[in-house]
mmCIF file of N, CA, C and O in Angstrom:
data_model
loop_
_atom_site.group_PDB
_atom_site.id
_atom_site.type_symbol
_atom_site.label_atom_id
_atom_site.label_comp_id
_atom_site.label_asym_id
_atom_site.label_seq_id
_atom_site.Cartn_x
_atom_site.Cartn_y
_atom_site.Cartn_z
ATOM 1 N N MET A 99 0.878 -1.171 -0.078
ATOM 2 C CA MET A 99 0.080 -0.038 -0.037
ATOM 3 C C MET A 99 0.786 1.320 0.097
ATOM 4 O O MET A 99 0.484 2.219 -0.763
ATOM 5 N N GLY A 100 1.983 1.253 0.690
ATOM 6 C CA GLY A 100 2.827 2.486 0.906
ATOM 7 C C GLY A 100 3.548 2.691 -0.445
ATOM 8 O O GLY A 100 3.820 3.926 -0.748
ATOM 9 N N MET A 101 4.003 1.674 -1.098
ATOM 10 C CA MET A 101 4.700 1.837 -2.296
ATOM 11 C C MET A 101 3.841 2.375 -3.407
ATOM 12 O O MET A 101 4.233 3.174 -4.267
ATOM 13 N N GLU A 102 2.524 2.140 -3.446
ATOM 14 C CA GLU A 102 1.548 2.565 -4.540
ATOM 15 C C GLU A 102 1.401 4.071 -4.217
ATOM 16 O O GLU A 102 1.305 4.899 -5.149
ATOM 17 N N ILE A 103 1.291 4.413 -3.046
ATOM 18 C CA ILE A 103 1.121 5.935 -2.723
ATOM 19 C C ILE A 103 2.368 6.627 -3.098
ATOM 20 O O ILE A 103 2.243 7.830 -3.672
ATOM 21 N N LEU A 104 3.492 6.163 -2.938
ATOM 22 C CA LEU A 104 4.815 6.803 -3.286
ATOM 23 C C LEU A 104 4.908 6.967 -4.911
ATOM 24 O O LEU A 104 5.261 8.075 -5.250
ATOM 25 N N LEU A 105 4.539 5.956 -5.547
ATOM 26 C CA LEU A 105 4.524 6.005 -7.020
ATOM 27 C C LEU A 105 3.427 6.991 -7.478
ATOM 28 O O LEU A 105 3.783 7.792 -8.463
ATOM 29 N N PHE A 106 2.381 7.074 -6.913
ATOM 30 C CA PHE A 106 1.331 8.103 -7.253
ATOM 31 C C PHE A 106 1.744 9.442 -7.021
ATOM 32 O O PHE A 106 1.620 10.406 -8.011
ATOM 33 N N TRP A 107 2.454 9.632 -5.921
ATOM 34 C CA TRP A 107 2.968 10.995 -5.509
ATOM 35 C C TRP A 107 4.114 11.368 -6.558
ATOM 36 O O TRP A 107 4.120 12.504 -6.932
ATOM 37 N N LEU A 108 4.988 10.534 -6.956
ATOM 38 C CA LEU A 108 6.129 10.769 -7.905
ATOM 39 C C LEU A 108 5.391 11.090 -9.148
ATOM 40 O O LEU A 108 5.941 11.962 -9.924
ATOM 41 N N GLY A 109 4.552 10.311 -9.579
ATOM 42 C CA GLY A 109 3.725 10.513 -10.968
ATOM 43 C C GLY A 109 3.173 11.823 -10.941
ATOM 44 O O GLY A 109 3.351 12.615 -11.986
ATOM 45 N N LEU A 110 2.417 12.330 -9.940
ATOM 46 C CA LEU A 110 1.787 13.579 -9.976
ATOM 47 C C LEU A 110 2.865 14.641 -10.011
ATOM 48 O O LEU A 110 2.706 15.720 -10.538
ATOM 49 N N SER A 111 3.985 14.461 -9.184
ATOM 50 C CA SER A 111 4.977 15.413 -9.255
ATOM 51 C C SER A 111 5.691 15.668 -10.531
ATOM 52 O O SER A 111 5.939 16.643 -10.993
ATOM 53 N N ALA A 112 5.731 14.504 -11.294
ATOM 54 C CA ALA A 112 6.287 14.462 -12.700
ATOM 55 C C ALA A 112 5.340 15.307 -13.562
ATOM 56 O O ALA A 112 5.827 16.059 -14.381
ATOM 57 N N ILE A 113 4.034 15.203 -13.428
ATOM 58 C CA ILE A 113 3.125 15.832 -14.240
ATOM 59 C C ILE A 113 3.171 17.427 -13.932
ATOM 60 O O ILE A 113 3.297 18.224 -15.010
ATOM 61 N N VAL A 114 3.428 17.715 -12.666
ATOM 62 C CA VAL A 114 3.626 19.092 -12.371
ATOM 63 C C VAL A 114 4.862 19.644 -12.985
ATOM 64 O O VAL A 114 4.994 20.789 -13.450
ATOM 65 N N SER A 115 5.897 18.810 -13.052
ATOM 66 C CA SER A 115 7.242 19.229 -13.535
ATOM 67 C C SER A 115 7.058 19.450 -15.015
ATOM 68 O O SER A 115 7.577 20.519 -15.648
ATOM 69 N N VAL A 116 6.394 18.671 -15.780
ATOM 70 C CA VAL A 116 6.178 18.820 -17.173
ATOM 71 C C VAL A 116 5.473 19.979 -17.514
ATOM 72 O O VAL A 116 5.738 20.865 -18.376
ATOM 73 N N ALA A 117 4.256 20.288 -16.664
ATOM 74 C CA ALA A 117 3.425 21.482 -16.971
ATOM 75 C C ALA A 117 4.385 22.685 -16.630
ATOM 76 O O ALA A 117 4.199 23.817 -17.402
ATOM 77 N N ALA A 118 5.180 22.737 -15.736
ATOM 78 C CA ALA A 118 6.072 23.871 -15.350
ATOM 79 C C ALA A 118 7.006 24.139 -16.570
ATOM 80 O O ALA A 118 7.243 25.266 -16.963
ATOM 81 N N GLY A 119 7.588 23.132 -17.166
ATOM 82 C CA GLY A 119 8.610 23.298 -18.294
ATOM 83 C C GLY A 119 7.760 24.018 -19.472
ATOM 84 O O GLY A 119 8.324 24.722 -20.227
ATOM 85 N N LYS A 120 6.525 23.583 -19.714
ATOM 86 C CA LYS A 120 5.704 24.130 -20.827
ATOM 87 C C LYS A 120 5.343 25.515 -20.603
ATOM 88 O O LYS A 120 4.934 26.286 -21.505
ATOM 89 N N ARG A 121 5.439 26.066 -19.253
ATOM 90 C CA ARG A 121 5.121 27.463 -19.072
ATOM 91 C C ARG A 121 6.554 28.212 -18.812
ATOM 92 O O ARG A 121 6.446 29.193 -18.152
ATOM 93 N N ASN A 122 7.637 27.733 -19.342
ATOM 94 C CA ASN A 122 8.900 28.280 -19.255
ATOM 95 C C ASN A 122 9.399 28.522 -17.825
ATOM 96 O O ASN A 122 9.963 29.592 -17.580
ATOM 97 N N ARG A 123 9.114 27.518 -16.986
ATOM 98 C CA ARG A 123 9.672 27.573 -15.559
ATOM 99 C C ARG A 123 10.590 26.376 -15.429
ATOM 100 O O ARG A 123 10.484 25.454 -16.201
ATOM 101 N N SER A 124 11.200 26.494 -14.254
ATOM 102 C CA SER A 124 12.282 25.252 -13.985
ATOM 103 C C SER A 124 11.500 24.032 -13.687
ATOM 104 O O SER A 124 10.761 23.787 -12.606
ATOM 105 N N SER A 125 11.654 23.004 -14.513
ATOM 106 C CA SER A 125 11.002 21.657 -14.309
ATOM 107 C C SER A 125 11.403 21.010 -13.021
ATOM 108 O O SER A 125 10.774 20.490 -12.271
ATOM 109 N N PHE A 126 12.815 21.023 -12.807
ATOM 110 C CA PHE A 126 13.382 20.349 -11.785
ATOM 111 C C PHE A 126 12.898 21.084 -10.376
ATOM 112 O O PHE A 126 12.697 20.392 -9.428
ATOM 113 N N GLY A 127 12.962 22.394 -10.392
ATOM 114 C CA GLY A 127 12.671 23.053 -9.242
ATOM 115 C C GLY A 127 11.096 22.714 -8.865
ATOM 116 O O GLY A 127 10.757 22.640 -7.638
ATOM 117 N N TRP A 128 10.378 22.744 -9.826
ATOM 118 C CA TRP A 128 8.861 22.540 -9.503
ATOM 119 C C TRP A 128 8.779 21.076 -9.057
ATOM 120 O O TRP A 128 7.698 20.812 -8.415
ATOM 121 N N PHE A 129 9.439 20.072 -9.713
ATOM 122 C CA PHE A 129 9.287 18.811 -9.236
ATOM 123 C C PHE A 129 9.641 18.589 -7.784
ATOM 124 O O PHE A 129 9.033 17.958 -7.103
ATOM 125 N N ILE A 130 10.760 19.192 -7.336
ATOM 126 C CA ILE A 130 11.186 19.146 -5.967
ATOM 127 C C ILE A 130 10.203 19.837 -5.133
ATOM 128 O O ILE A 130 9.620 19.251 -4.031
ATOM 129 N N LEU A 131 9.589 21.006 -5.585
ATOM 130 C CA LEU A 131 8.620 21.621 -4.648
ATOM 131 C C LEU A 131 7.379 20.920 -4.557
ATOM 132 O O LEU A 131 6.796 20.722 -3.498
ATOM 133 N N SER A 132 6.991 20.064 -5.544
ATOM 134 C CA SER A 132 5.756 19.180 -5.554
ATOM 135 C C SER A 132 6.032 18.099 -4.579
ATOM 136 O O SER A 132 5.029 17.553 -4.022
ATOM 137 N N LEU A 133 7.217 17.613 -4.604
ATOM 138 C CA LEU A 133 7.501 16.368 -3.854
ATOM 139 C C LEU A 133 7.330 16.947 -2.300
ATOM 140 O O LEU A 133 6.956 16.096 -1.438
ATOM 141 N N VAL A 134 7.866 18.093 -1.947
ATOM 142 C CA VAL A 134 7.910 18.553 -0.639
ATOM 143 C C VAL A 134 6.538 19.096 -0.128
ATOM 144 O O VAL A 134 6.286 18.498 1.041
ATOM 145 N N ILE A 135 5.872 19.795 -0.882
ATOM 146 C CA ILE A 135 4.630 20.456 -0.233
ATOM 147 C C ILE A 135 3.408 19.570 -0.753
ATOM 148 O O ILE A 135 2.483 19.222 0.124
ATOM 149 N N SER A 136 3.270 19.161 -1.846
ATOM 150 C CA SER A 136 2.296 18.306 -2.437
ATOM 151 C C SER A 136 2.149 18.552 -3.808
ATOM 152 O O SER A 136 2.110 19.889 -4.193
ATOM 153 N N PRO A 137 1.842 17.590 -4.761
ATOM 154 C CA PRO A 137 1.667 17.881 -6.151
ATOM 155 C C PRO A 137 0.338 18.668 -6.492
ATOM 156 O O PRO A 137 0.364 19.549 -7.347
ATOM 157 N N LEU A 138 -0.594 18.590 -5.628
ATOM 158 C CA LEU A 138 -1.832 19.288 -5.842
ATOM 159 C C LEU A 138 -1.636 20.803 -5.463
ATOM 160 O O LEU A 138 -1.920 21.632 -6.215
ATOM 161 N N LEU A 139 -0.881 21.127 -4.318
ATOM 162 C CA LEU A 139 -0.660 22.530 -4.054
ATOM 163 C C LEU A 139 0.347 23.118 -5.007
ATOM 164 O O LEU A 139 0.154 24.221 -5.393
ATOM 165 N N ALA A 140 1.283 22.367 -5.337
ATOM 166 C CA ALA A 140 2.303 22.934 -6.393
ATOM 167 C C ALA A 140 1.645 23.214 -7.744
ATOM 168 O O ALA A 140 1.964 24.068 -8.354
ATOM 169 N N GLY A 141 0.733 22.211 -8.093
ATOM 170 C CA GLY A 141 -0.023 22.461 -9.370
ATOM 171 C C GLY A 141 -0.896 23.638 -9.311
ATOM 172 O O GLY A 141 -1.035 24.427 -10.248
ATOM 173 N N LEU A 142 -1.610 23.886 -8.270
ATOM 174 C CA LEU A 142 -2.448 24.978 -8.019
ATOM 175 C C LEU A 142 -1.701 26.261 -8.014
ATOM 176 O O LEU A 142 -2.050 27.362 -8.694
ATOM 177 N N LEU A 143 -0.465 26.351 -7.293
ATOM 178 C CA LEU A 143 0.416 27.411 -7.337
ATOM 179 C C LEU A 143 0.899 27.761 -8.817
ATOM 180 O O LEU A 143 1.038 28.910 -9.284
ATOM 181 N N LEU A 144 1.199 26.680 -9.558
ATOM 182 C CA LEU A 144 1.791 26.902 -10.811
ATOM 183 C C LEU A 144 0.708 27.519 -11.729
ATOM 184 O O LEU A 144 1.018 28.392 -12.570
ATOM 185 N N LEU A 145 -0.560 27.069 -11.677
ATOM 186 C CA LEU A 145 -1.701 27.704 -12.412
ATOM 187 C C LEU A 145 -1.848 29.212 -12.072
ATOM 188 O O LEU A 145 -2.227 29.950 -12.910
ATOM 189 N N ALA A 146 -1.697 29.385 -10.775
ATOM 190 C CA ALA A 146 -2.015 30.767 -10.280
ATOM 191 C C ALA A 146 -0.834 31.739 -10.806
ATOM 192 O O ALA A 146 -1.144 32.899 -11.143
ATOM 193 N N LEU A 147 0.283 31.194 -10.918
ATOM 194 C CA LEU A 147 1.413 32.148 -11.315
ATOM 195 C C LEU A 147 1.393 32.458 -12.907
ATOM 196 O O LEU A 147 1.813 33.386 -13.295
ATOM 197 N N GLY A 148 0.879 31.491 -13.612
ATOM 198 C CA GLY A 148 0.598 31.722 -15.032
ATOM 199 C C GLY A 148 1.952 31.404 -15.914
ATOM 200 O O GLY A 148 2.807 30.703 -15.451
ATOM 201 N N ASP A 149 1.925 31.889 -17.034
ATOM 202 C CA ASP A 149 2.842 31.607 -18.010
ATOM 203 C C ASP A 149 3.960 32.765 -18.071
ATOM 204 O O ASP A 149 3.608 33.957 -17.898
ATOM 205 N N ARG A 150 5.255 32.288 -18.219
ATOM 206 C CA ARG A 150 6.382 33.335 -18.295
ATOM 207 C C ARG A 150 6.807 33.537 -19.795
ATOM 208 O O ARG A 150 7.779 34.296 -19.908
ATOM 209 N N ARG A 151 6.096 32.986 -20.671
ATOM 210 C CA ARG A 151 6.482 33.187 -22.168
ATOM 211 C C ARG A 151 5.998 34.666 -22.467
ATOM 212 O O ARG A 151 4.945 35.000 -22.099
ATOM 213 N N PRO A 152 6.790 35.258 -23.443
ATOM 214 C CA PRO A 152 6.410 36.613 -23.775
ATOM 215 C C PRO A 152 5.014 36.354 -24.775
ATOM 216 O O PRO A 152 4.894 35.298 -25.319
ATOM 217 N N PRO A 153 4.250 37.446 -24.916
ATOM 218 C CA PRO A 153 3.075 37.356 -25.700
ATOM 219 C C PRO A 153 3.437 37.135 -27.184
ATOM 220 O O PRO A 153 4.529 37.436 -27.572
ATOM 221 N N PRO A 154 2.596 36.489 -27.950
ATOM 222 C CA PRO A 154 2.904 36.208 -29.378
ATOM 223 C C PRO A 154 3.283 37.417 -30.216
ATOM 224 O O PRO A 154 4.024 37.247 -31.214
ATOM 225 N N SER A 155 2.915 38.460 -29.889
ATOM 226 C CA SER A 155 3.232 39.756 -30.797
ATOM 227 C C SER A 155 4.801 39.951 -30.638
ATOM 228 O O SER A 155 5.325 40.676 -31.536
ATOM 229 N N GLN A 156 5.419 39.482 -29.504
ATOM 230 C CA GLN A 156 6.843 39.718 -29.502
ATOM 231 C C GLN A 156 7.777 38.748 -30.267
ATOM 232 O O GLN A 156 8.911 38.906 -30.384
ATOM 233 N N TYR A 157 7.016 37.809 -30.947
ATOM 234 C CA TYR A 157 7.737 36.820 -31.698
ATOM 235 C C TYR A 157 7.949 37.282 -33.167
ATOM 236 O O TYR A 157 8.826 36.833 -33.893
ATOM 237 N N THR A 158 7.337 38.322 -33.669
ATOM 238 C CA THR A 158 7.376 38.825 -34.905
ATOM 239 C C THR A 158 8.666 39.564 -35.144
ATOM 240 O O THR A 158 8.995 40.486 -34.355
ATOM 241 N N VAL A 159 9.297 39.447 -36.324
ATOM 242 C CA VAL A 159 10.569 40.008 -36.534
ATOM 243 C C VAL A 159 10.090 41.412 -37.289
ATOM 244 O O VAL A 159 9.376 41.356 -38.347
ATOM 245 N N GLN A 160 10.683 42.536 -36.742
ATOM 246 C CA GLN A 160 10.194 43.810 -37.306
ATOM 247 C C GLN A 160 11.434 44.500 -37.849
ATOM 248 O O GLN A 160 12.410 44.703 -37.055
ATOM 249 N N VAL A 161 11.619 44.817 -39.023
ATOM 250 C CA VAL A 161 12.789 45.670 -39.556
ATOM 251 C C VAL A 161 12.269 46.717 -40.411
ATOM 252 O O VAL A 161 11.233 46.807 -41.029
ATOM 253 N N PRO A 162 13.020 47.821 -40.389
ATOM 254 C CA PRO A 162 12.767 48.899 -41.283
ATOM 255 C C PRO A 162 13.099 48.625 -42.653
ATOM 256 O O PRO A 162 14.278 48.057 -42.860
ATOM 257 N N VAL A 163 12.482 48.932 -43.687
ATOM 258 C CA VAL A 163 12.693 48.641 -45.007
ATOM 259 C C VAL A 163 12.891 49.953 -45.662
ATOM 260 O O VAL A 163 12.037 50.811 -45.801
ATOM 261 N N THR A 164 14.033 49.954 -46.500
ATOM 262 C CA THR A 164 14.290 51.173 -47.289
ATOM 263 C C THR A 164 13.879 51.114 -48.738
ATOM 264 O O THR A 164 13.589 51.997 -49.446
ATOM 265 N N GLY A 165 13.722 49.837 -49.163
ATOM 266 C CA GLY A 165 13.425 49.673 -50.720
ATOM 267 C C GLY A 165 12.901 48.157 -50.742
ATOM 268 O O GLY A 165 12.906 47.307 -49.955
ATOM 269 N N PRO A 166 12.418 47.836 -51.918
ATOM 270 C CA PRO A 166 11.832 46.562 -52.211
ATOM 271 C C PRO A 166 12.986 45.505 -52.201
ATOM 272 O O PRO A 166 14.039 45.770 -52.557
ATOM 273 N N GLY A 167 12.534 44.349 -51.877
ATOM 274 C CA GLY A 167 13.664 43.232 -51.667
ATOM 275 C C GLY A 167 12.922 41.923 -51.668
ATOM 276 O O GLY A 167 11.683 41.841 -51.727
ATOM 277 N N ILE A 168 13.838 41.017 -51.715
ATOM 278 C CA ILE A 168 13.210 39.597 -51.783
ATOM 279 C C ILE A 168 13.499 38.945 -50.266
ATOM 280 O O ILE A 168 14.670 39.128 -49.917
ATOM 281 N N THR A 169 12.597 38.438 -49.733
ATOM 282 C CA THR A 169 12.859 37.809 -48.354
ATOM 283 C C THR A 169 12.927 36.277 -48.567
ATOM 284 O O THR A 169 12.129 35.724 -49.125
ATOM 285 N N PHE A 170 13.974 35.661 -47.932
ATOM 286 C CA PHE A 170 14.108 34.326 -47.867
ATOM 287 C C PHE A 170 14.084 33.957 -46.423
ATOM 288 O O PHE A 170 14.739 34.600 -45.565
ATOM 289 N N GLY A 171 13.453 32.844 -46.043
ATOM 290 C CA GLY A 171 13.461 32.331 -44.646
ATOM 291 C C GLY A 171 12.299 32.973 -44.020
ATOM 292 O O GLY A 171 11.121 32.916 -44.384
ATOM 293 N N PRO A 172 12.451 33.437 -42.757
ATOM 294 C CA PRO A 172 11.296 34.005 -41.995
ATOM 295 C C PRO A 172 10.618 35.185 -42.677
ATOM 296 O O PRO A 172 11.395 35.954 -43.384
ATOM 297 N N ILE A 173 9.315 35.237 -42.540
ATOM 298 C CA ILE A 173 8.615 36.364 -43.039
ATOM 299 C C ILE A 173 8.976 37.663 -42.149
ATOM 300 O O ILE A 173 8.640 37.652 -41.135
ATOM 301 N N LEU A 174 9.519 38.710 -42.883
ATOM 302 C CA LEU A 174 9.769 39.946 -42.080
ATOM 303 C C LEU A 174 8.640 40.727 -42.202
ATOM 304 O O LEU A 174 8.009 40.867 -43.245
ATOM 305 N N GLU A 175 8.266 41.455 -41.129
ATOM 306 C CA GLU A 175 7.129 42.330 -40.878
ATOM 307 C C GLU A 175 7.376 43.519 -40.284
ATOM 308 O O GLU A 175 8.405 43.641 -39.539
ATOM 309 N N LYS A 176 6.550 44.645 -40.603
ATOM 310 C CA LYS A 176 6.736 45.860 -40.097
ATOM 311 C C LYS A 176 5.333 46.350 -39.574
ATOM 312 O O LYS A 176 4.272 45.751 -40.001
ATOM 313 N N GLN A 177 5.356 47.324 -38.547
ATOM 314 C CA GLN A 177 3.939 47.717 -38.157
ATOM 315 C C GLN A 177 3.488 49.004 -38.785
ATOM 316 O O GLN A 177 4.281 49.855 -39.007
ATOM 317 N N CYS A 178 2.245 48.897 -39.214
ATOM 318 C CA CYS A 178 1.722 50.113 -39.941
ATOM 319 C C CYS A 178 1.454 51.275 -38.909
ATOM 320 O O CYS A 178 0.969 50.988 -37.742
ATOM 321 N N PRO A 179 1.935 52.436 -39.283
ATOM 322 C CA PRO A 179 1.903 53.556 -38.288
ATOM 323 C C PRO A 179 0.400 54.060 -38.110
ATOM 324 O O PRO A 179 0.079 54.615 -37.069
ATOM 325 N N ASP A 180 -0.416 53.754 -39.127
ATOM 326 C CA ASP A 180 -1.867 54.194 -38.949
ATOM 327 C C ASP A 180 -2.767 53.258 -38.132
ATOM 328 O O ASP A 180 -3.428 53.724 -37.139
ATOM 329 N N CYS A 181 -2.682 51.968 -38.504
ATOM 330 C CA CYS A 181 -3.608 51.017 -37.889
ATOM 331 C C CYS A 181 -2.970 50.007 -37.033
ATOM 332 O O CYS A 181 -3.585 49.237 -36.220
ATOM 333 N N ALA A 182 -1.592 50.015 -36.823
ATOM 334 C CA ALA A 182 -0.885 49.267 -35.915
ATOM 335 C C ALA A 182 -0.831 47.770 -36.254
ATOM 336 O O ALA A 182 -0.477 46.898 -35.547
ATOM 337 N N GLU A 183 -1.351 47.362 -37.520
ATOM 338 C CA GLU A 183 -1.340 46.031 -37.904
ATOM 339 C C GLU A 183 0.033 45.665 -38.436
ATOM 340 O O GLU A 183 0.797 46.498 -38.988
ATOM 341 N N MET A 184 0.227 44.297 -38.332
ATOM 342 C CA MET A 184 1.601 43.893 -38.868
ATOM 343 C C MET A 184 1.419 43.526 -40.402
ATOM 344 O O MET A 184 0.518 42.895 -40.762
ATOM 345 N N VAL A 185 2.286 44.143 -41.267
ATOM 346 C CA VAL A 185 2.236 43.849 -42.703
ATOM 347 C C VAL A 185 3.526 43.321 -43.058
ATOM 348 O O VAL A 185 4.673 43.595 -42.377
ATOM 349 N N LYS A 186 3.660 42.765 -44.366
ATOM 350 C CA LYS A 186 4.990 42.270 -44.726
ATOM 351 C C LYS A 186 6.005 43.412 -44.937
ATOM 352 O O LYS A 186 5.558 44.621 -45.345
ATOM 353 N N ALA A 187 7.214 43.218 -44.753
ATOM 354 C CA ALA A 187 8.184 44.262 -44.871
ATOM 355 C C ALA A 187 8.373 44.949 -46.148
ATOM 356 O O ALA A 187 8.646 46.186 -46.382
ATOM 357 N N ASP A 188 8.114 44.208 -47.230
ATOM 358 C CA ASP A 188 8.106 44.616 -48.513
ATOM 359 C C ASP A 188 6.991 45.386 -48.951
ATOM 360 O O ASP A 188 6.959 45.918 -50.174
ATOM 361 N N ALA A 189 5.875 45.400 -48.196
ATOM 362 C CA ALA A 189 4.554 45.999 -48.638
ATOM 363 C C ALA A 189 4.757 47.480 -48.881
ATOM 364 O O ALA A 189 5.552 48.156 -48.067
ATOM 365 N N ARG A 190 4.160 48.032 -49.823
ATOM 366 C CA ARG A 190 4.039 49.448 -50.119
ATOM 367 C C ARG A 190 2.742 50.175 -49.673
ATOM 368 O O ARG A 190 2.716 51.314 -49.349
ATOM 369 N N ILE A 191 1.855 49.162 -49.499
ATOM 370 C CA ILE A 191 0.453 49.810 -48.981
ATOM 371 C C ILE A 191 -0.019 48.716 -47.924
ATOM 372 O O ILE A 191 -0.019 47.465 -48.031
ATOM 373 N N CYS A 192 -0.614 49.227 -46.924
ATOM 374 C CA CYS A 192 -1.163 48.411 -45.775
ATOM 375 C C CYS A 192 -2.399 47.758 -46.268
ATOM 376 O O CYS A 192 -3.288 48.474 -46.825
ATOM 377 N N ARG A 193 -2.436 46.485 -46.115
ATOM 378 C CA ARG A 193 -3.824 45.757 -46.746
ATOM 379 C C ARG A 193 -4.901 45.959 -45.809
ATOM 380 O O ARG A 193 -6.041 45.688 -46.131
ATOM 381 N N PHE A 194 -4.697 46.497 -44.643
ATOM 382 C CA PHE A 194 -5.840 46.863 -43.726
ATOM 383 C C PHE A 194 -6.379 48.260 -43.877
ATOM 384 O O PHE A 194 -7.661 48.346 -43.929
ATOM 385 N N CYS A 195 -5.469 49.233 -43.796
ATOM 386 C CA CYS A 195 -6.005 50.575 -43.893
ATOM 387 C C CYS A 195 -5.751 51.262 -45.124
ATOM 388 O O CYS A 195 -6.021 52.500 -45.340
ATOM 389 N N ARG A 196 -4.897 50.671 -45.995
ATOM 390 C CA ARG A 196 -4.499 51.393 -47.203
ATOM 391 C C ARG A 196 -3.425 52.439 -47.076
ATOM 392 O O ARG A 196 -3.315 53.310 -47.904
ATOM 393 N N HIS A 197 -2.760 52.571 -45.967
ATOM 394 C CA HIS A 197 -1.734 53.526 -45.684
ATOM 395 C C HIS A 197 -0.588 53.248 -46.744
ATOM 396 O O HIS A 197 -0.158 52.118 -46.839
ATOM 397 N N GLN A 198 -0.013 54.267 -47.221
ATOM 398 C CA GLN A 198 1.183 54.018 -48.185
ATOM 399 C C GLN A 198 2.495 54.316 -47.487
ATOM 400 O O GLN A 198 2.661 55.249 -46.732
ATOM 401 N N PHE A 199 3.389 53.404 -47.615
ATOM 402 C CA PHE A 199 4.724 53.471 -46.877
ATOM 403 C C PHE A 199 5.596 54.261 -47.910
ATOM 404 O O PHE A 199 5.588 54.172 -49.039
#
């Protein structure tokens, strides 16, 4: 009976550890914390603290463009000064508000 409880406790701690890793937090640290206090409390604390990843808008590459060019690899984007939407770096007209660059 005691061995099953220990395995259950370790399994739940491992789940908390994986969830912490997906939220850009220390997997090992959260595993140890969940072993010490309890996987349930550590999991609730992890959910309360939220995600440490930056918002998706920070993933976009923004570069000033001086002339037309060909982009290879990632799509380069710039922000329209009128509507603040992201448009391709080579665009001459914003497809949302028709602002001319």
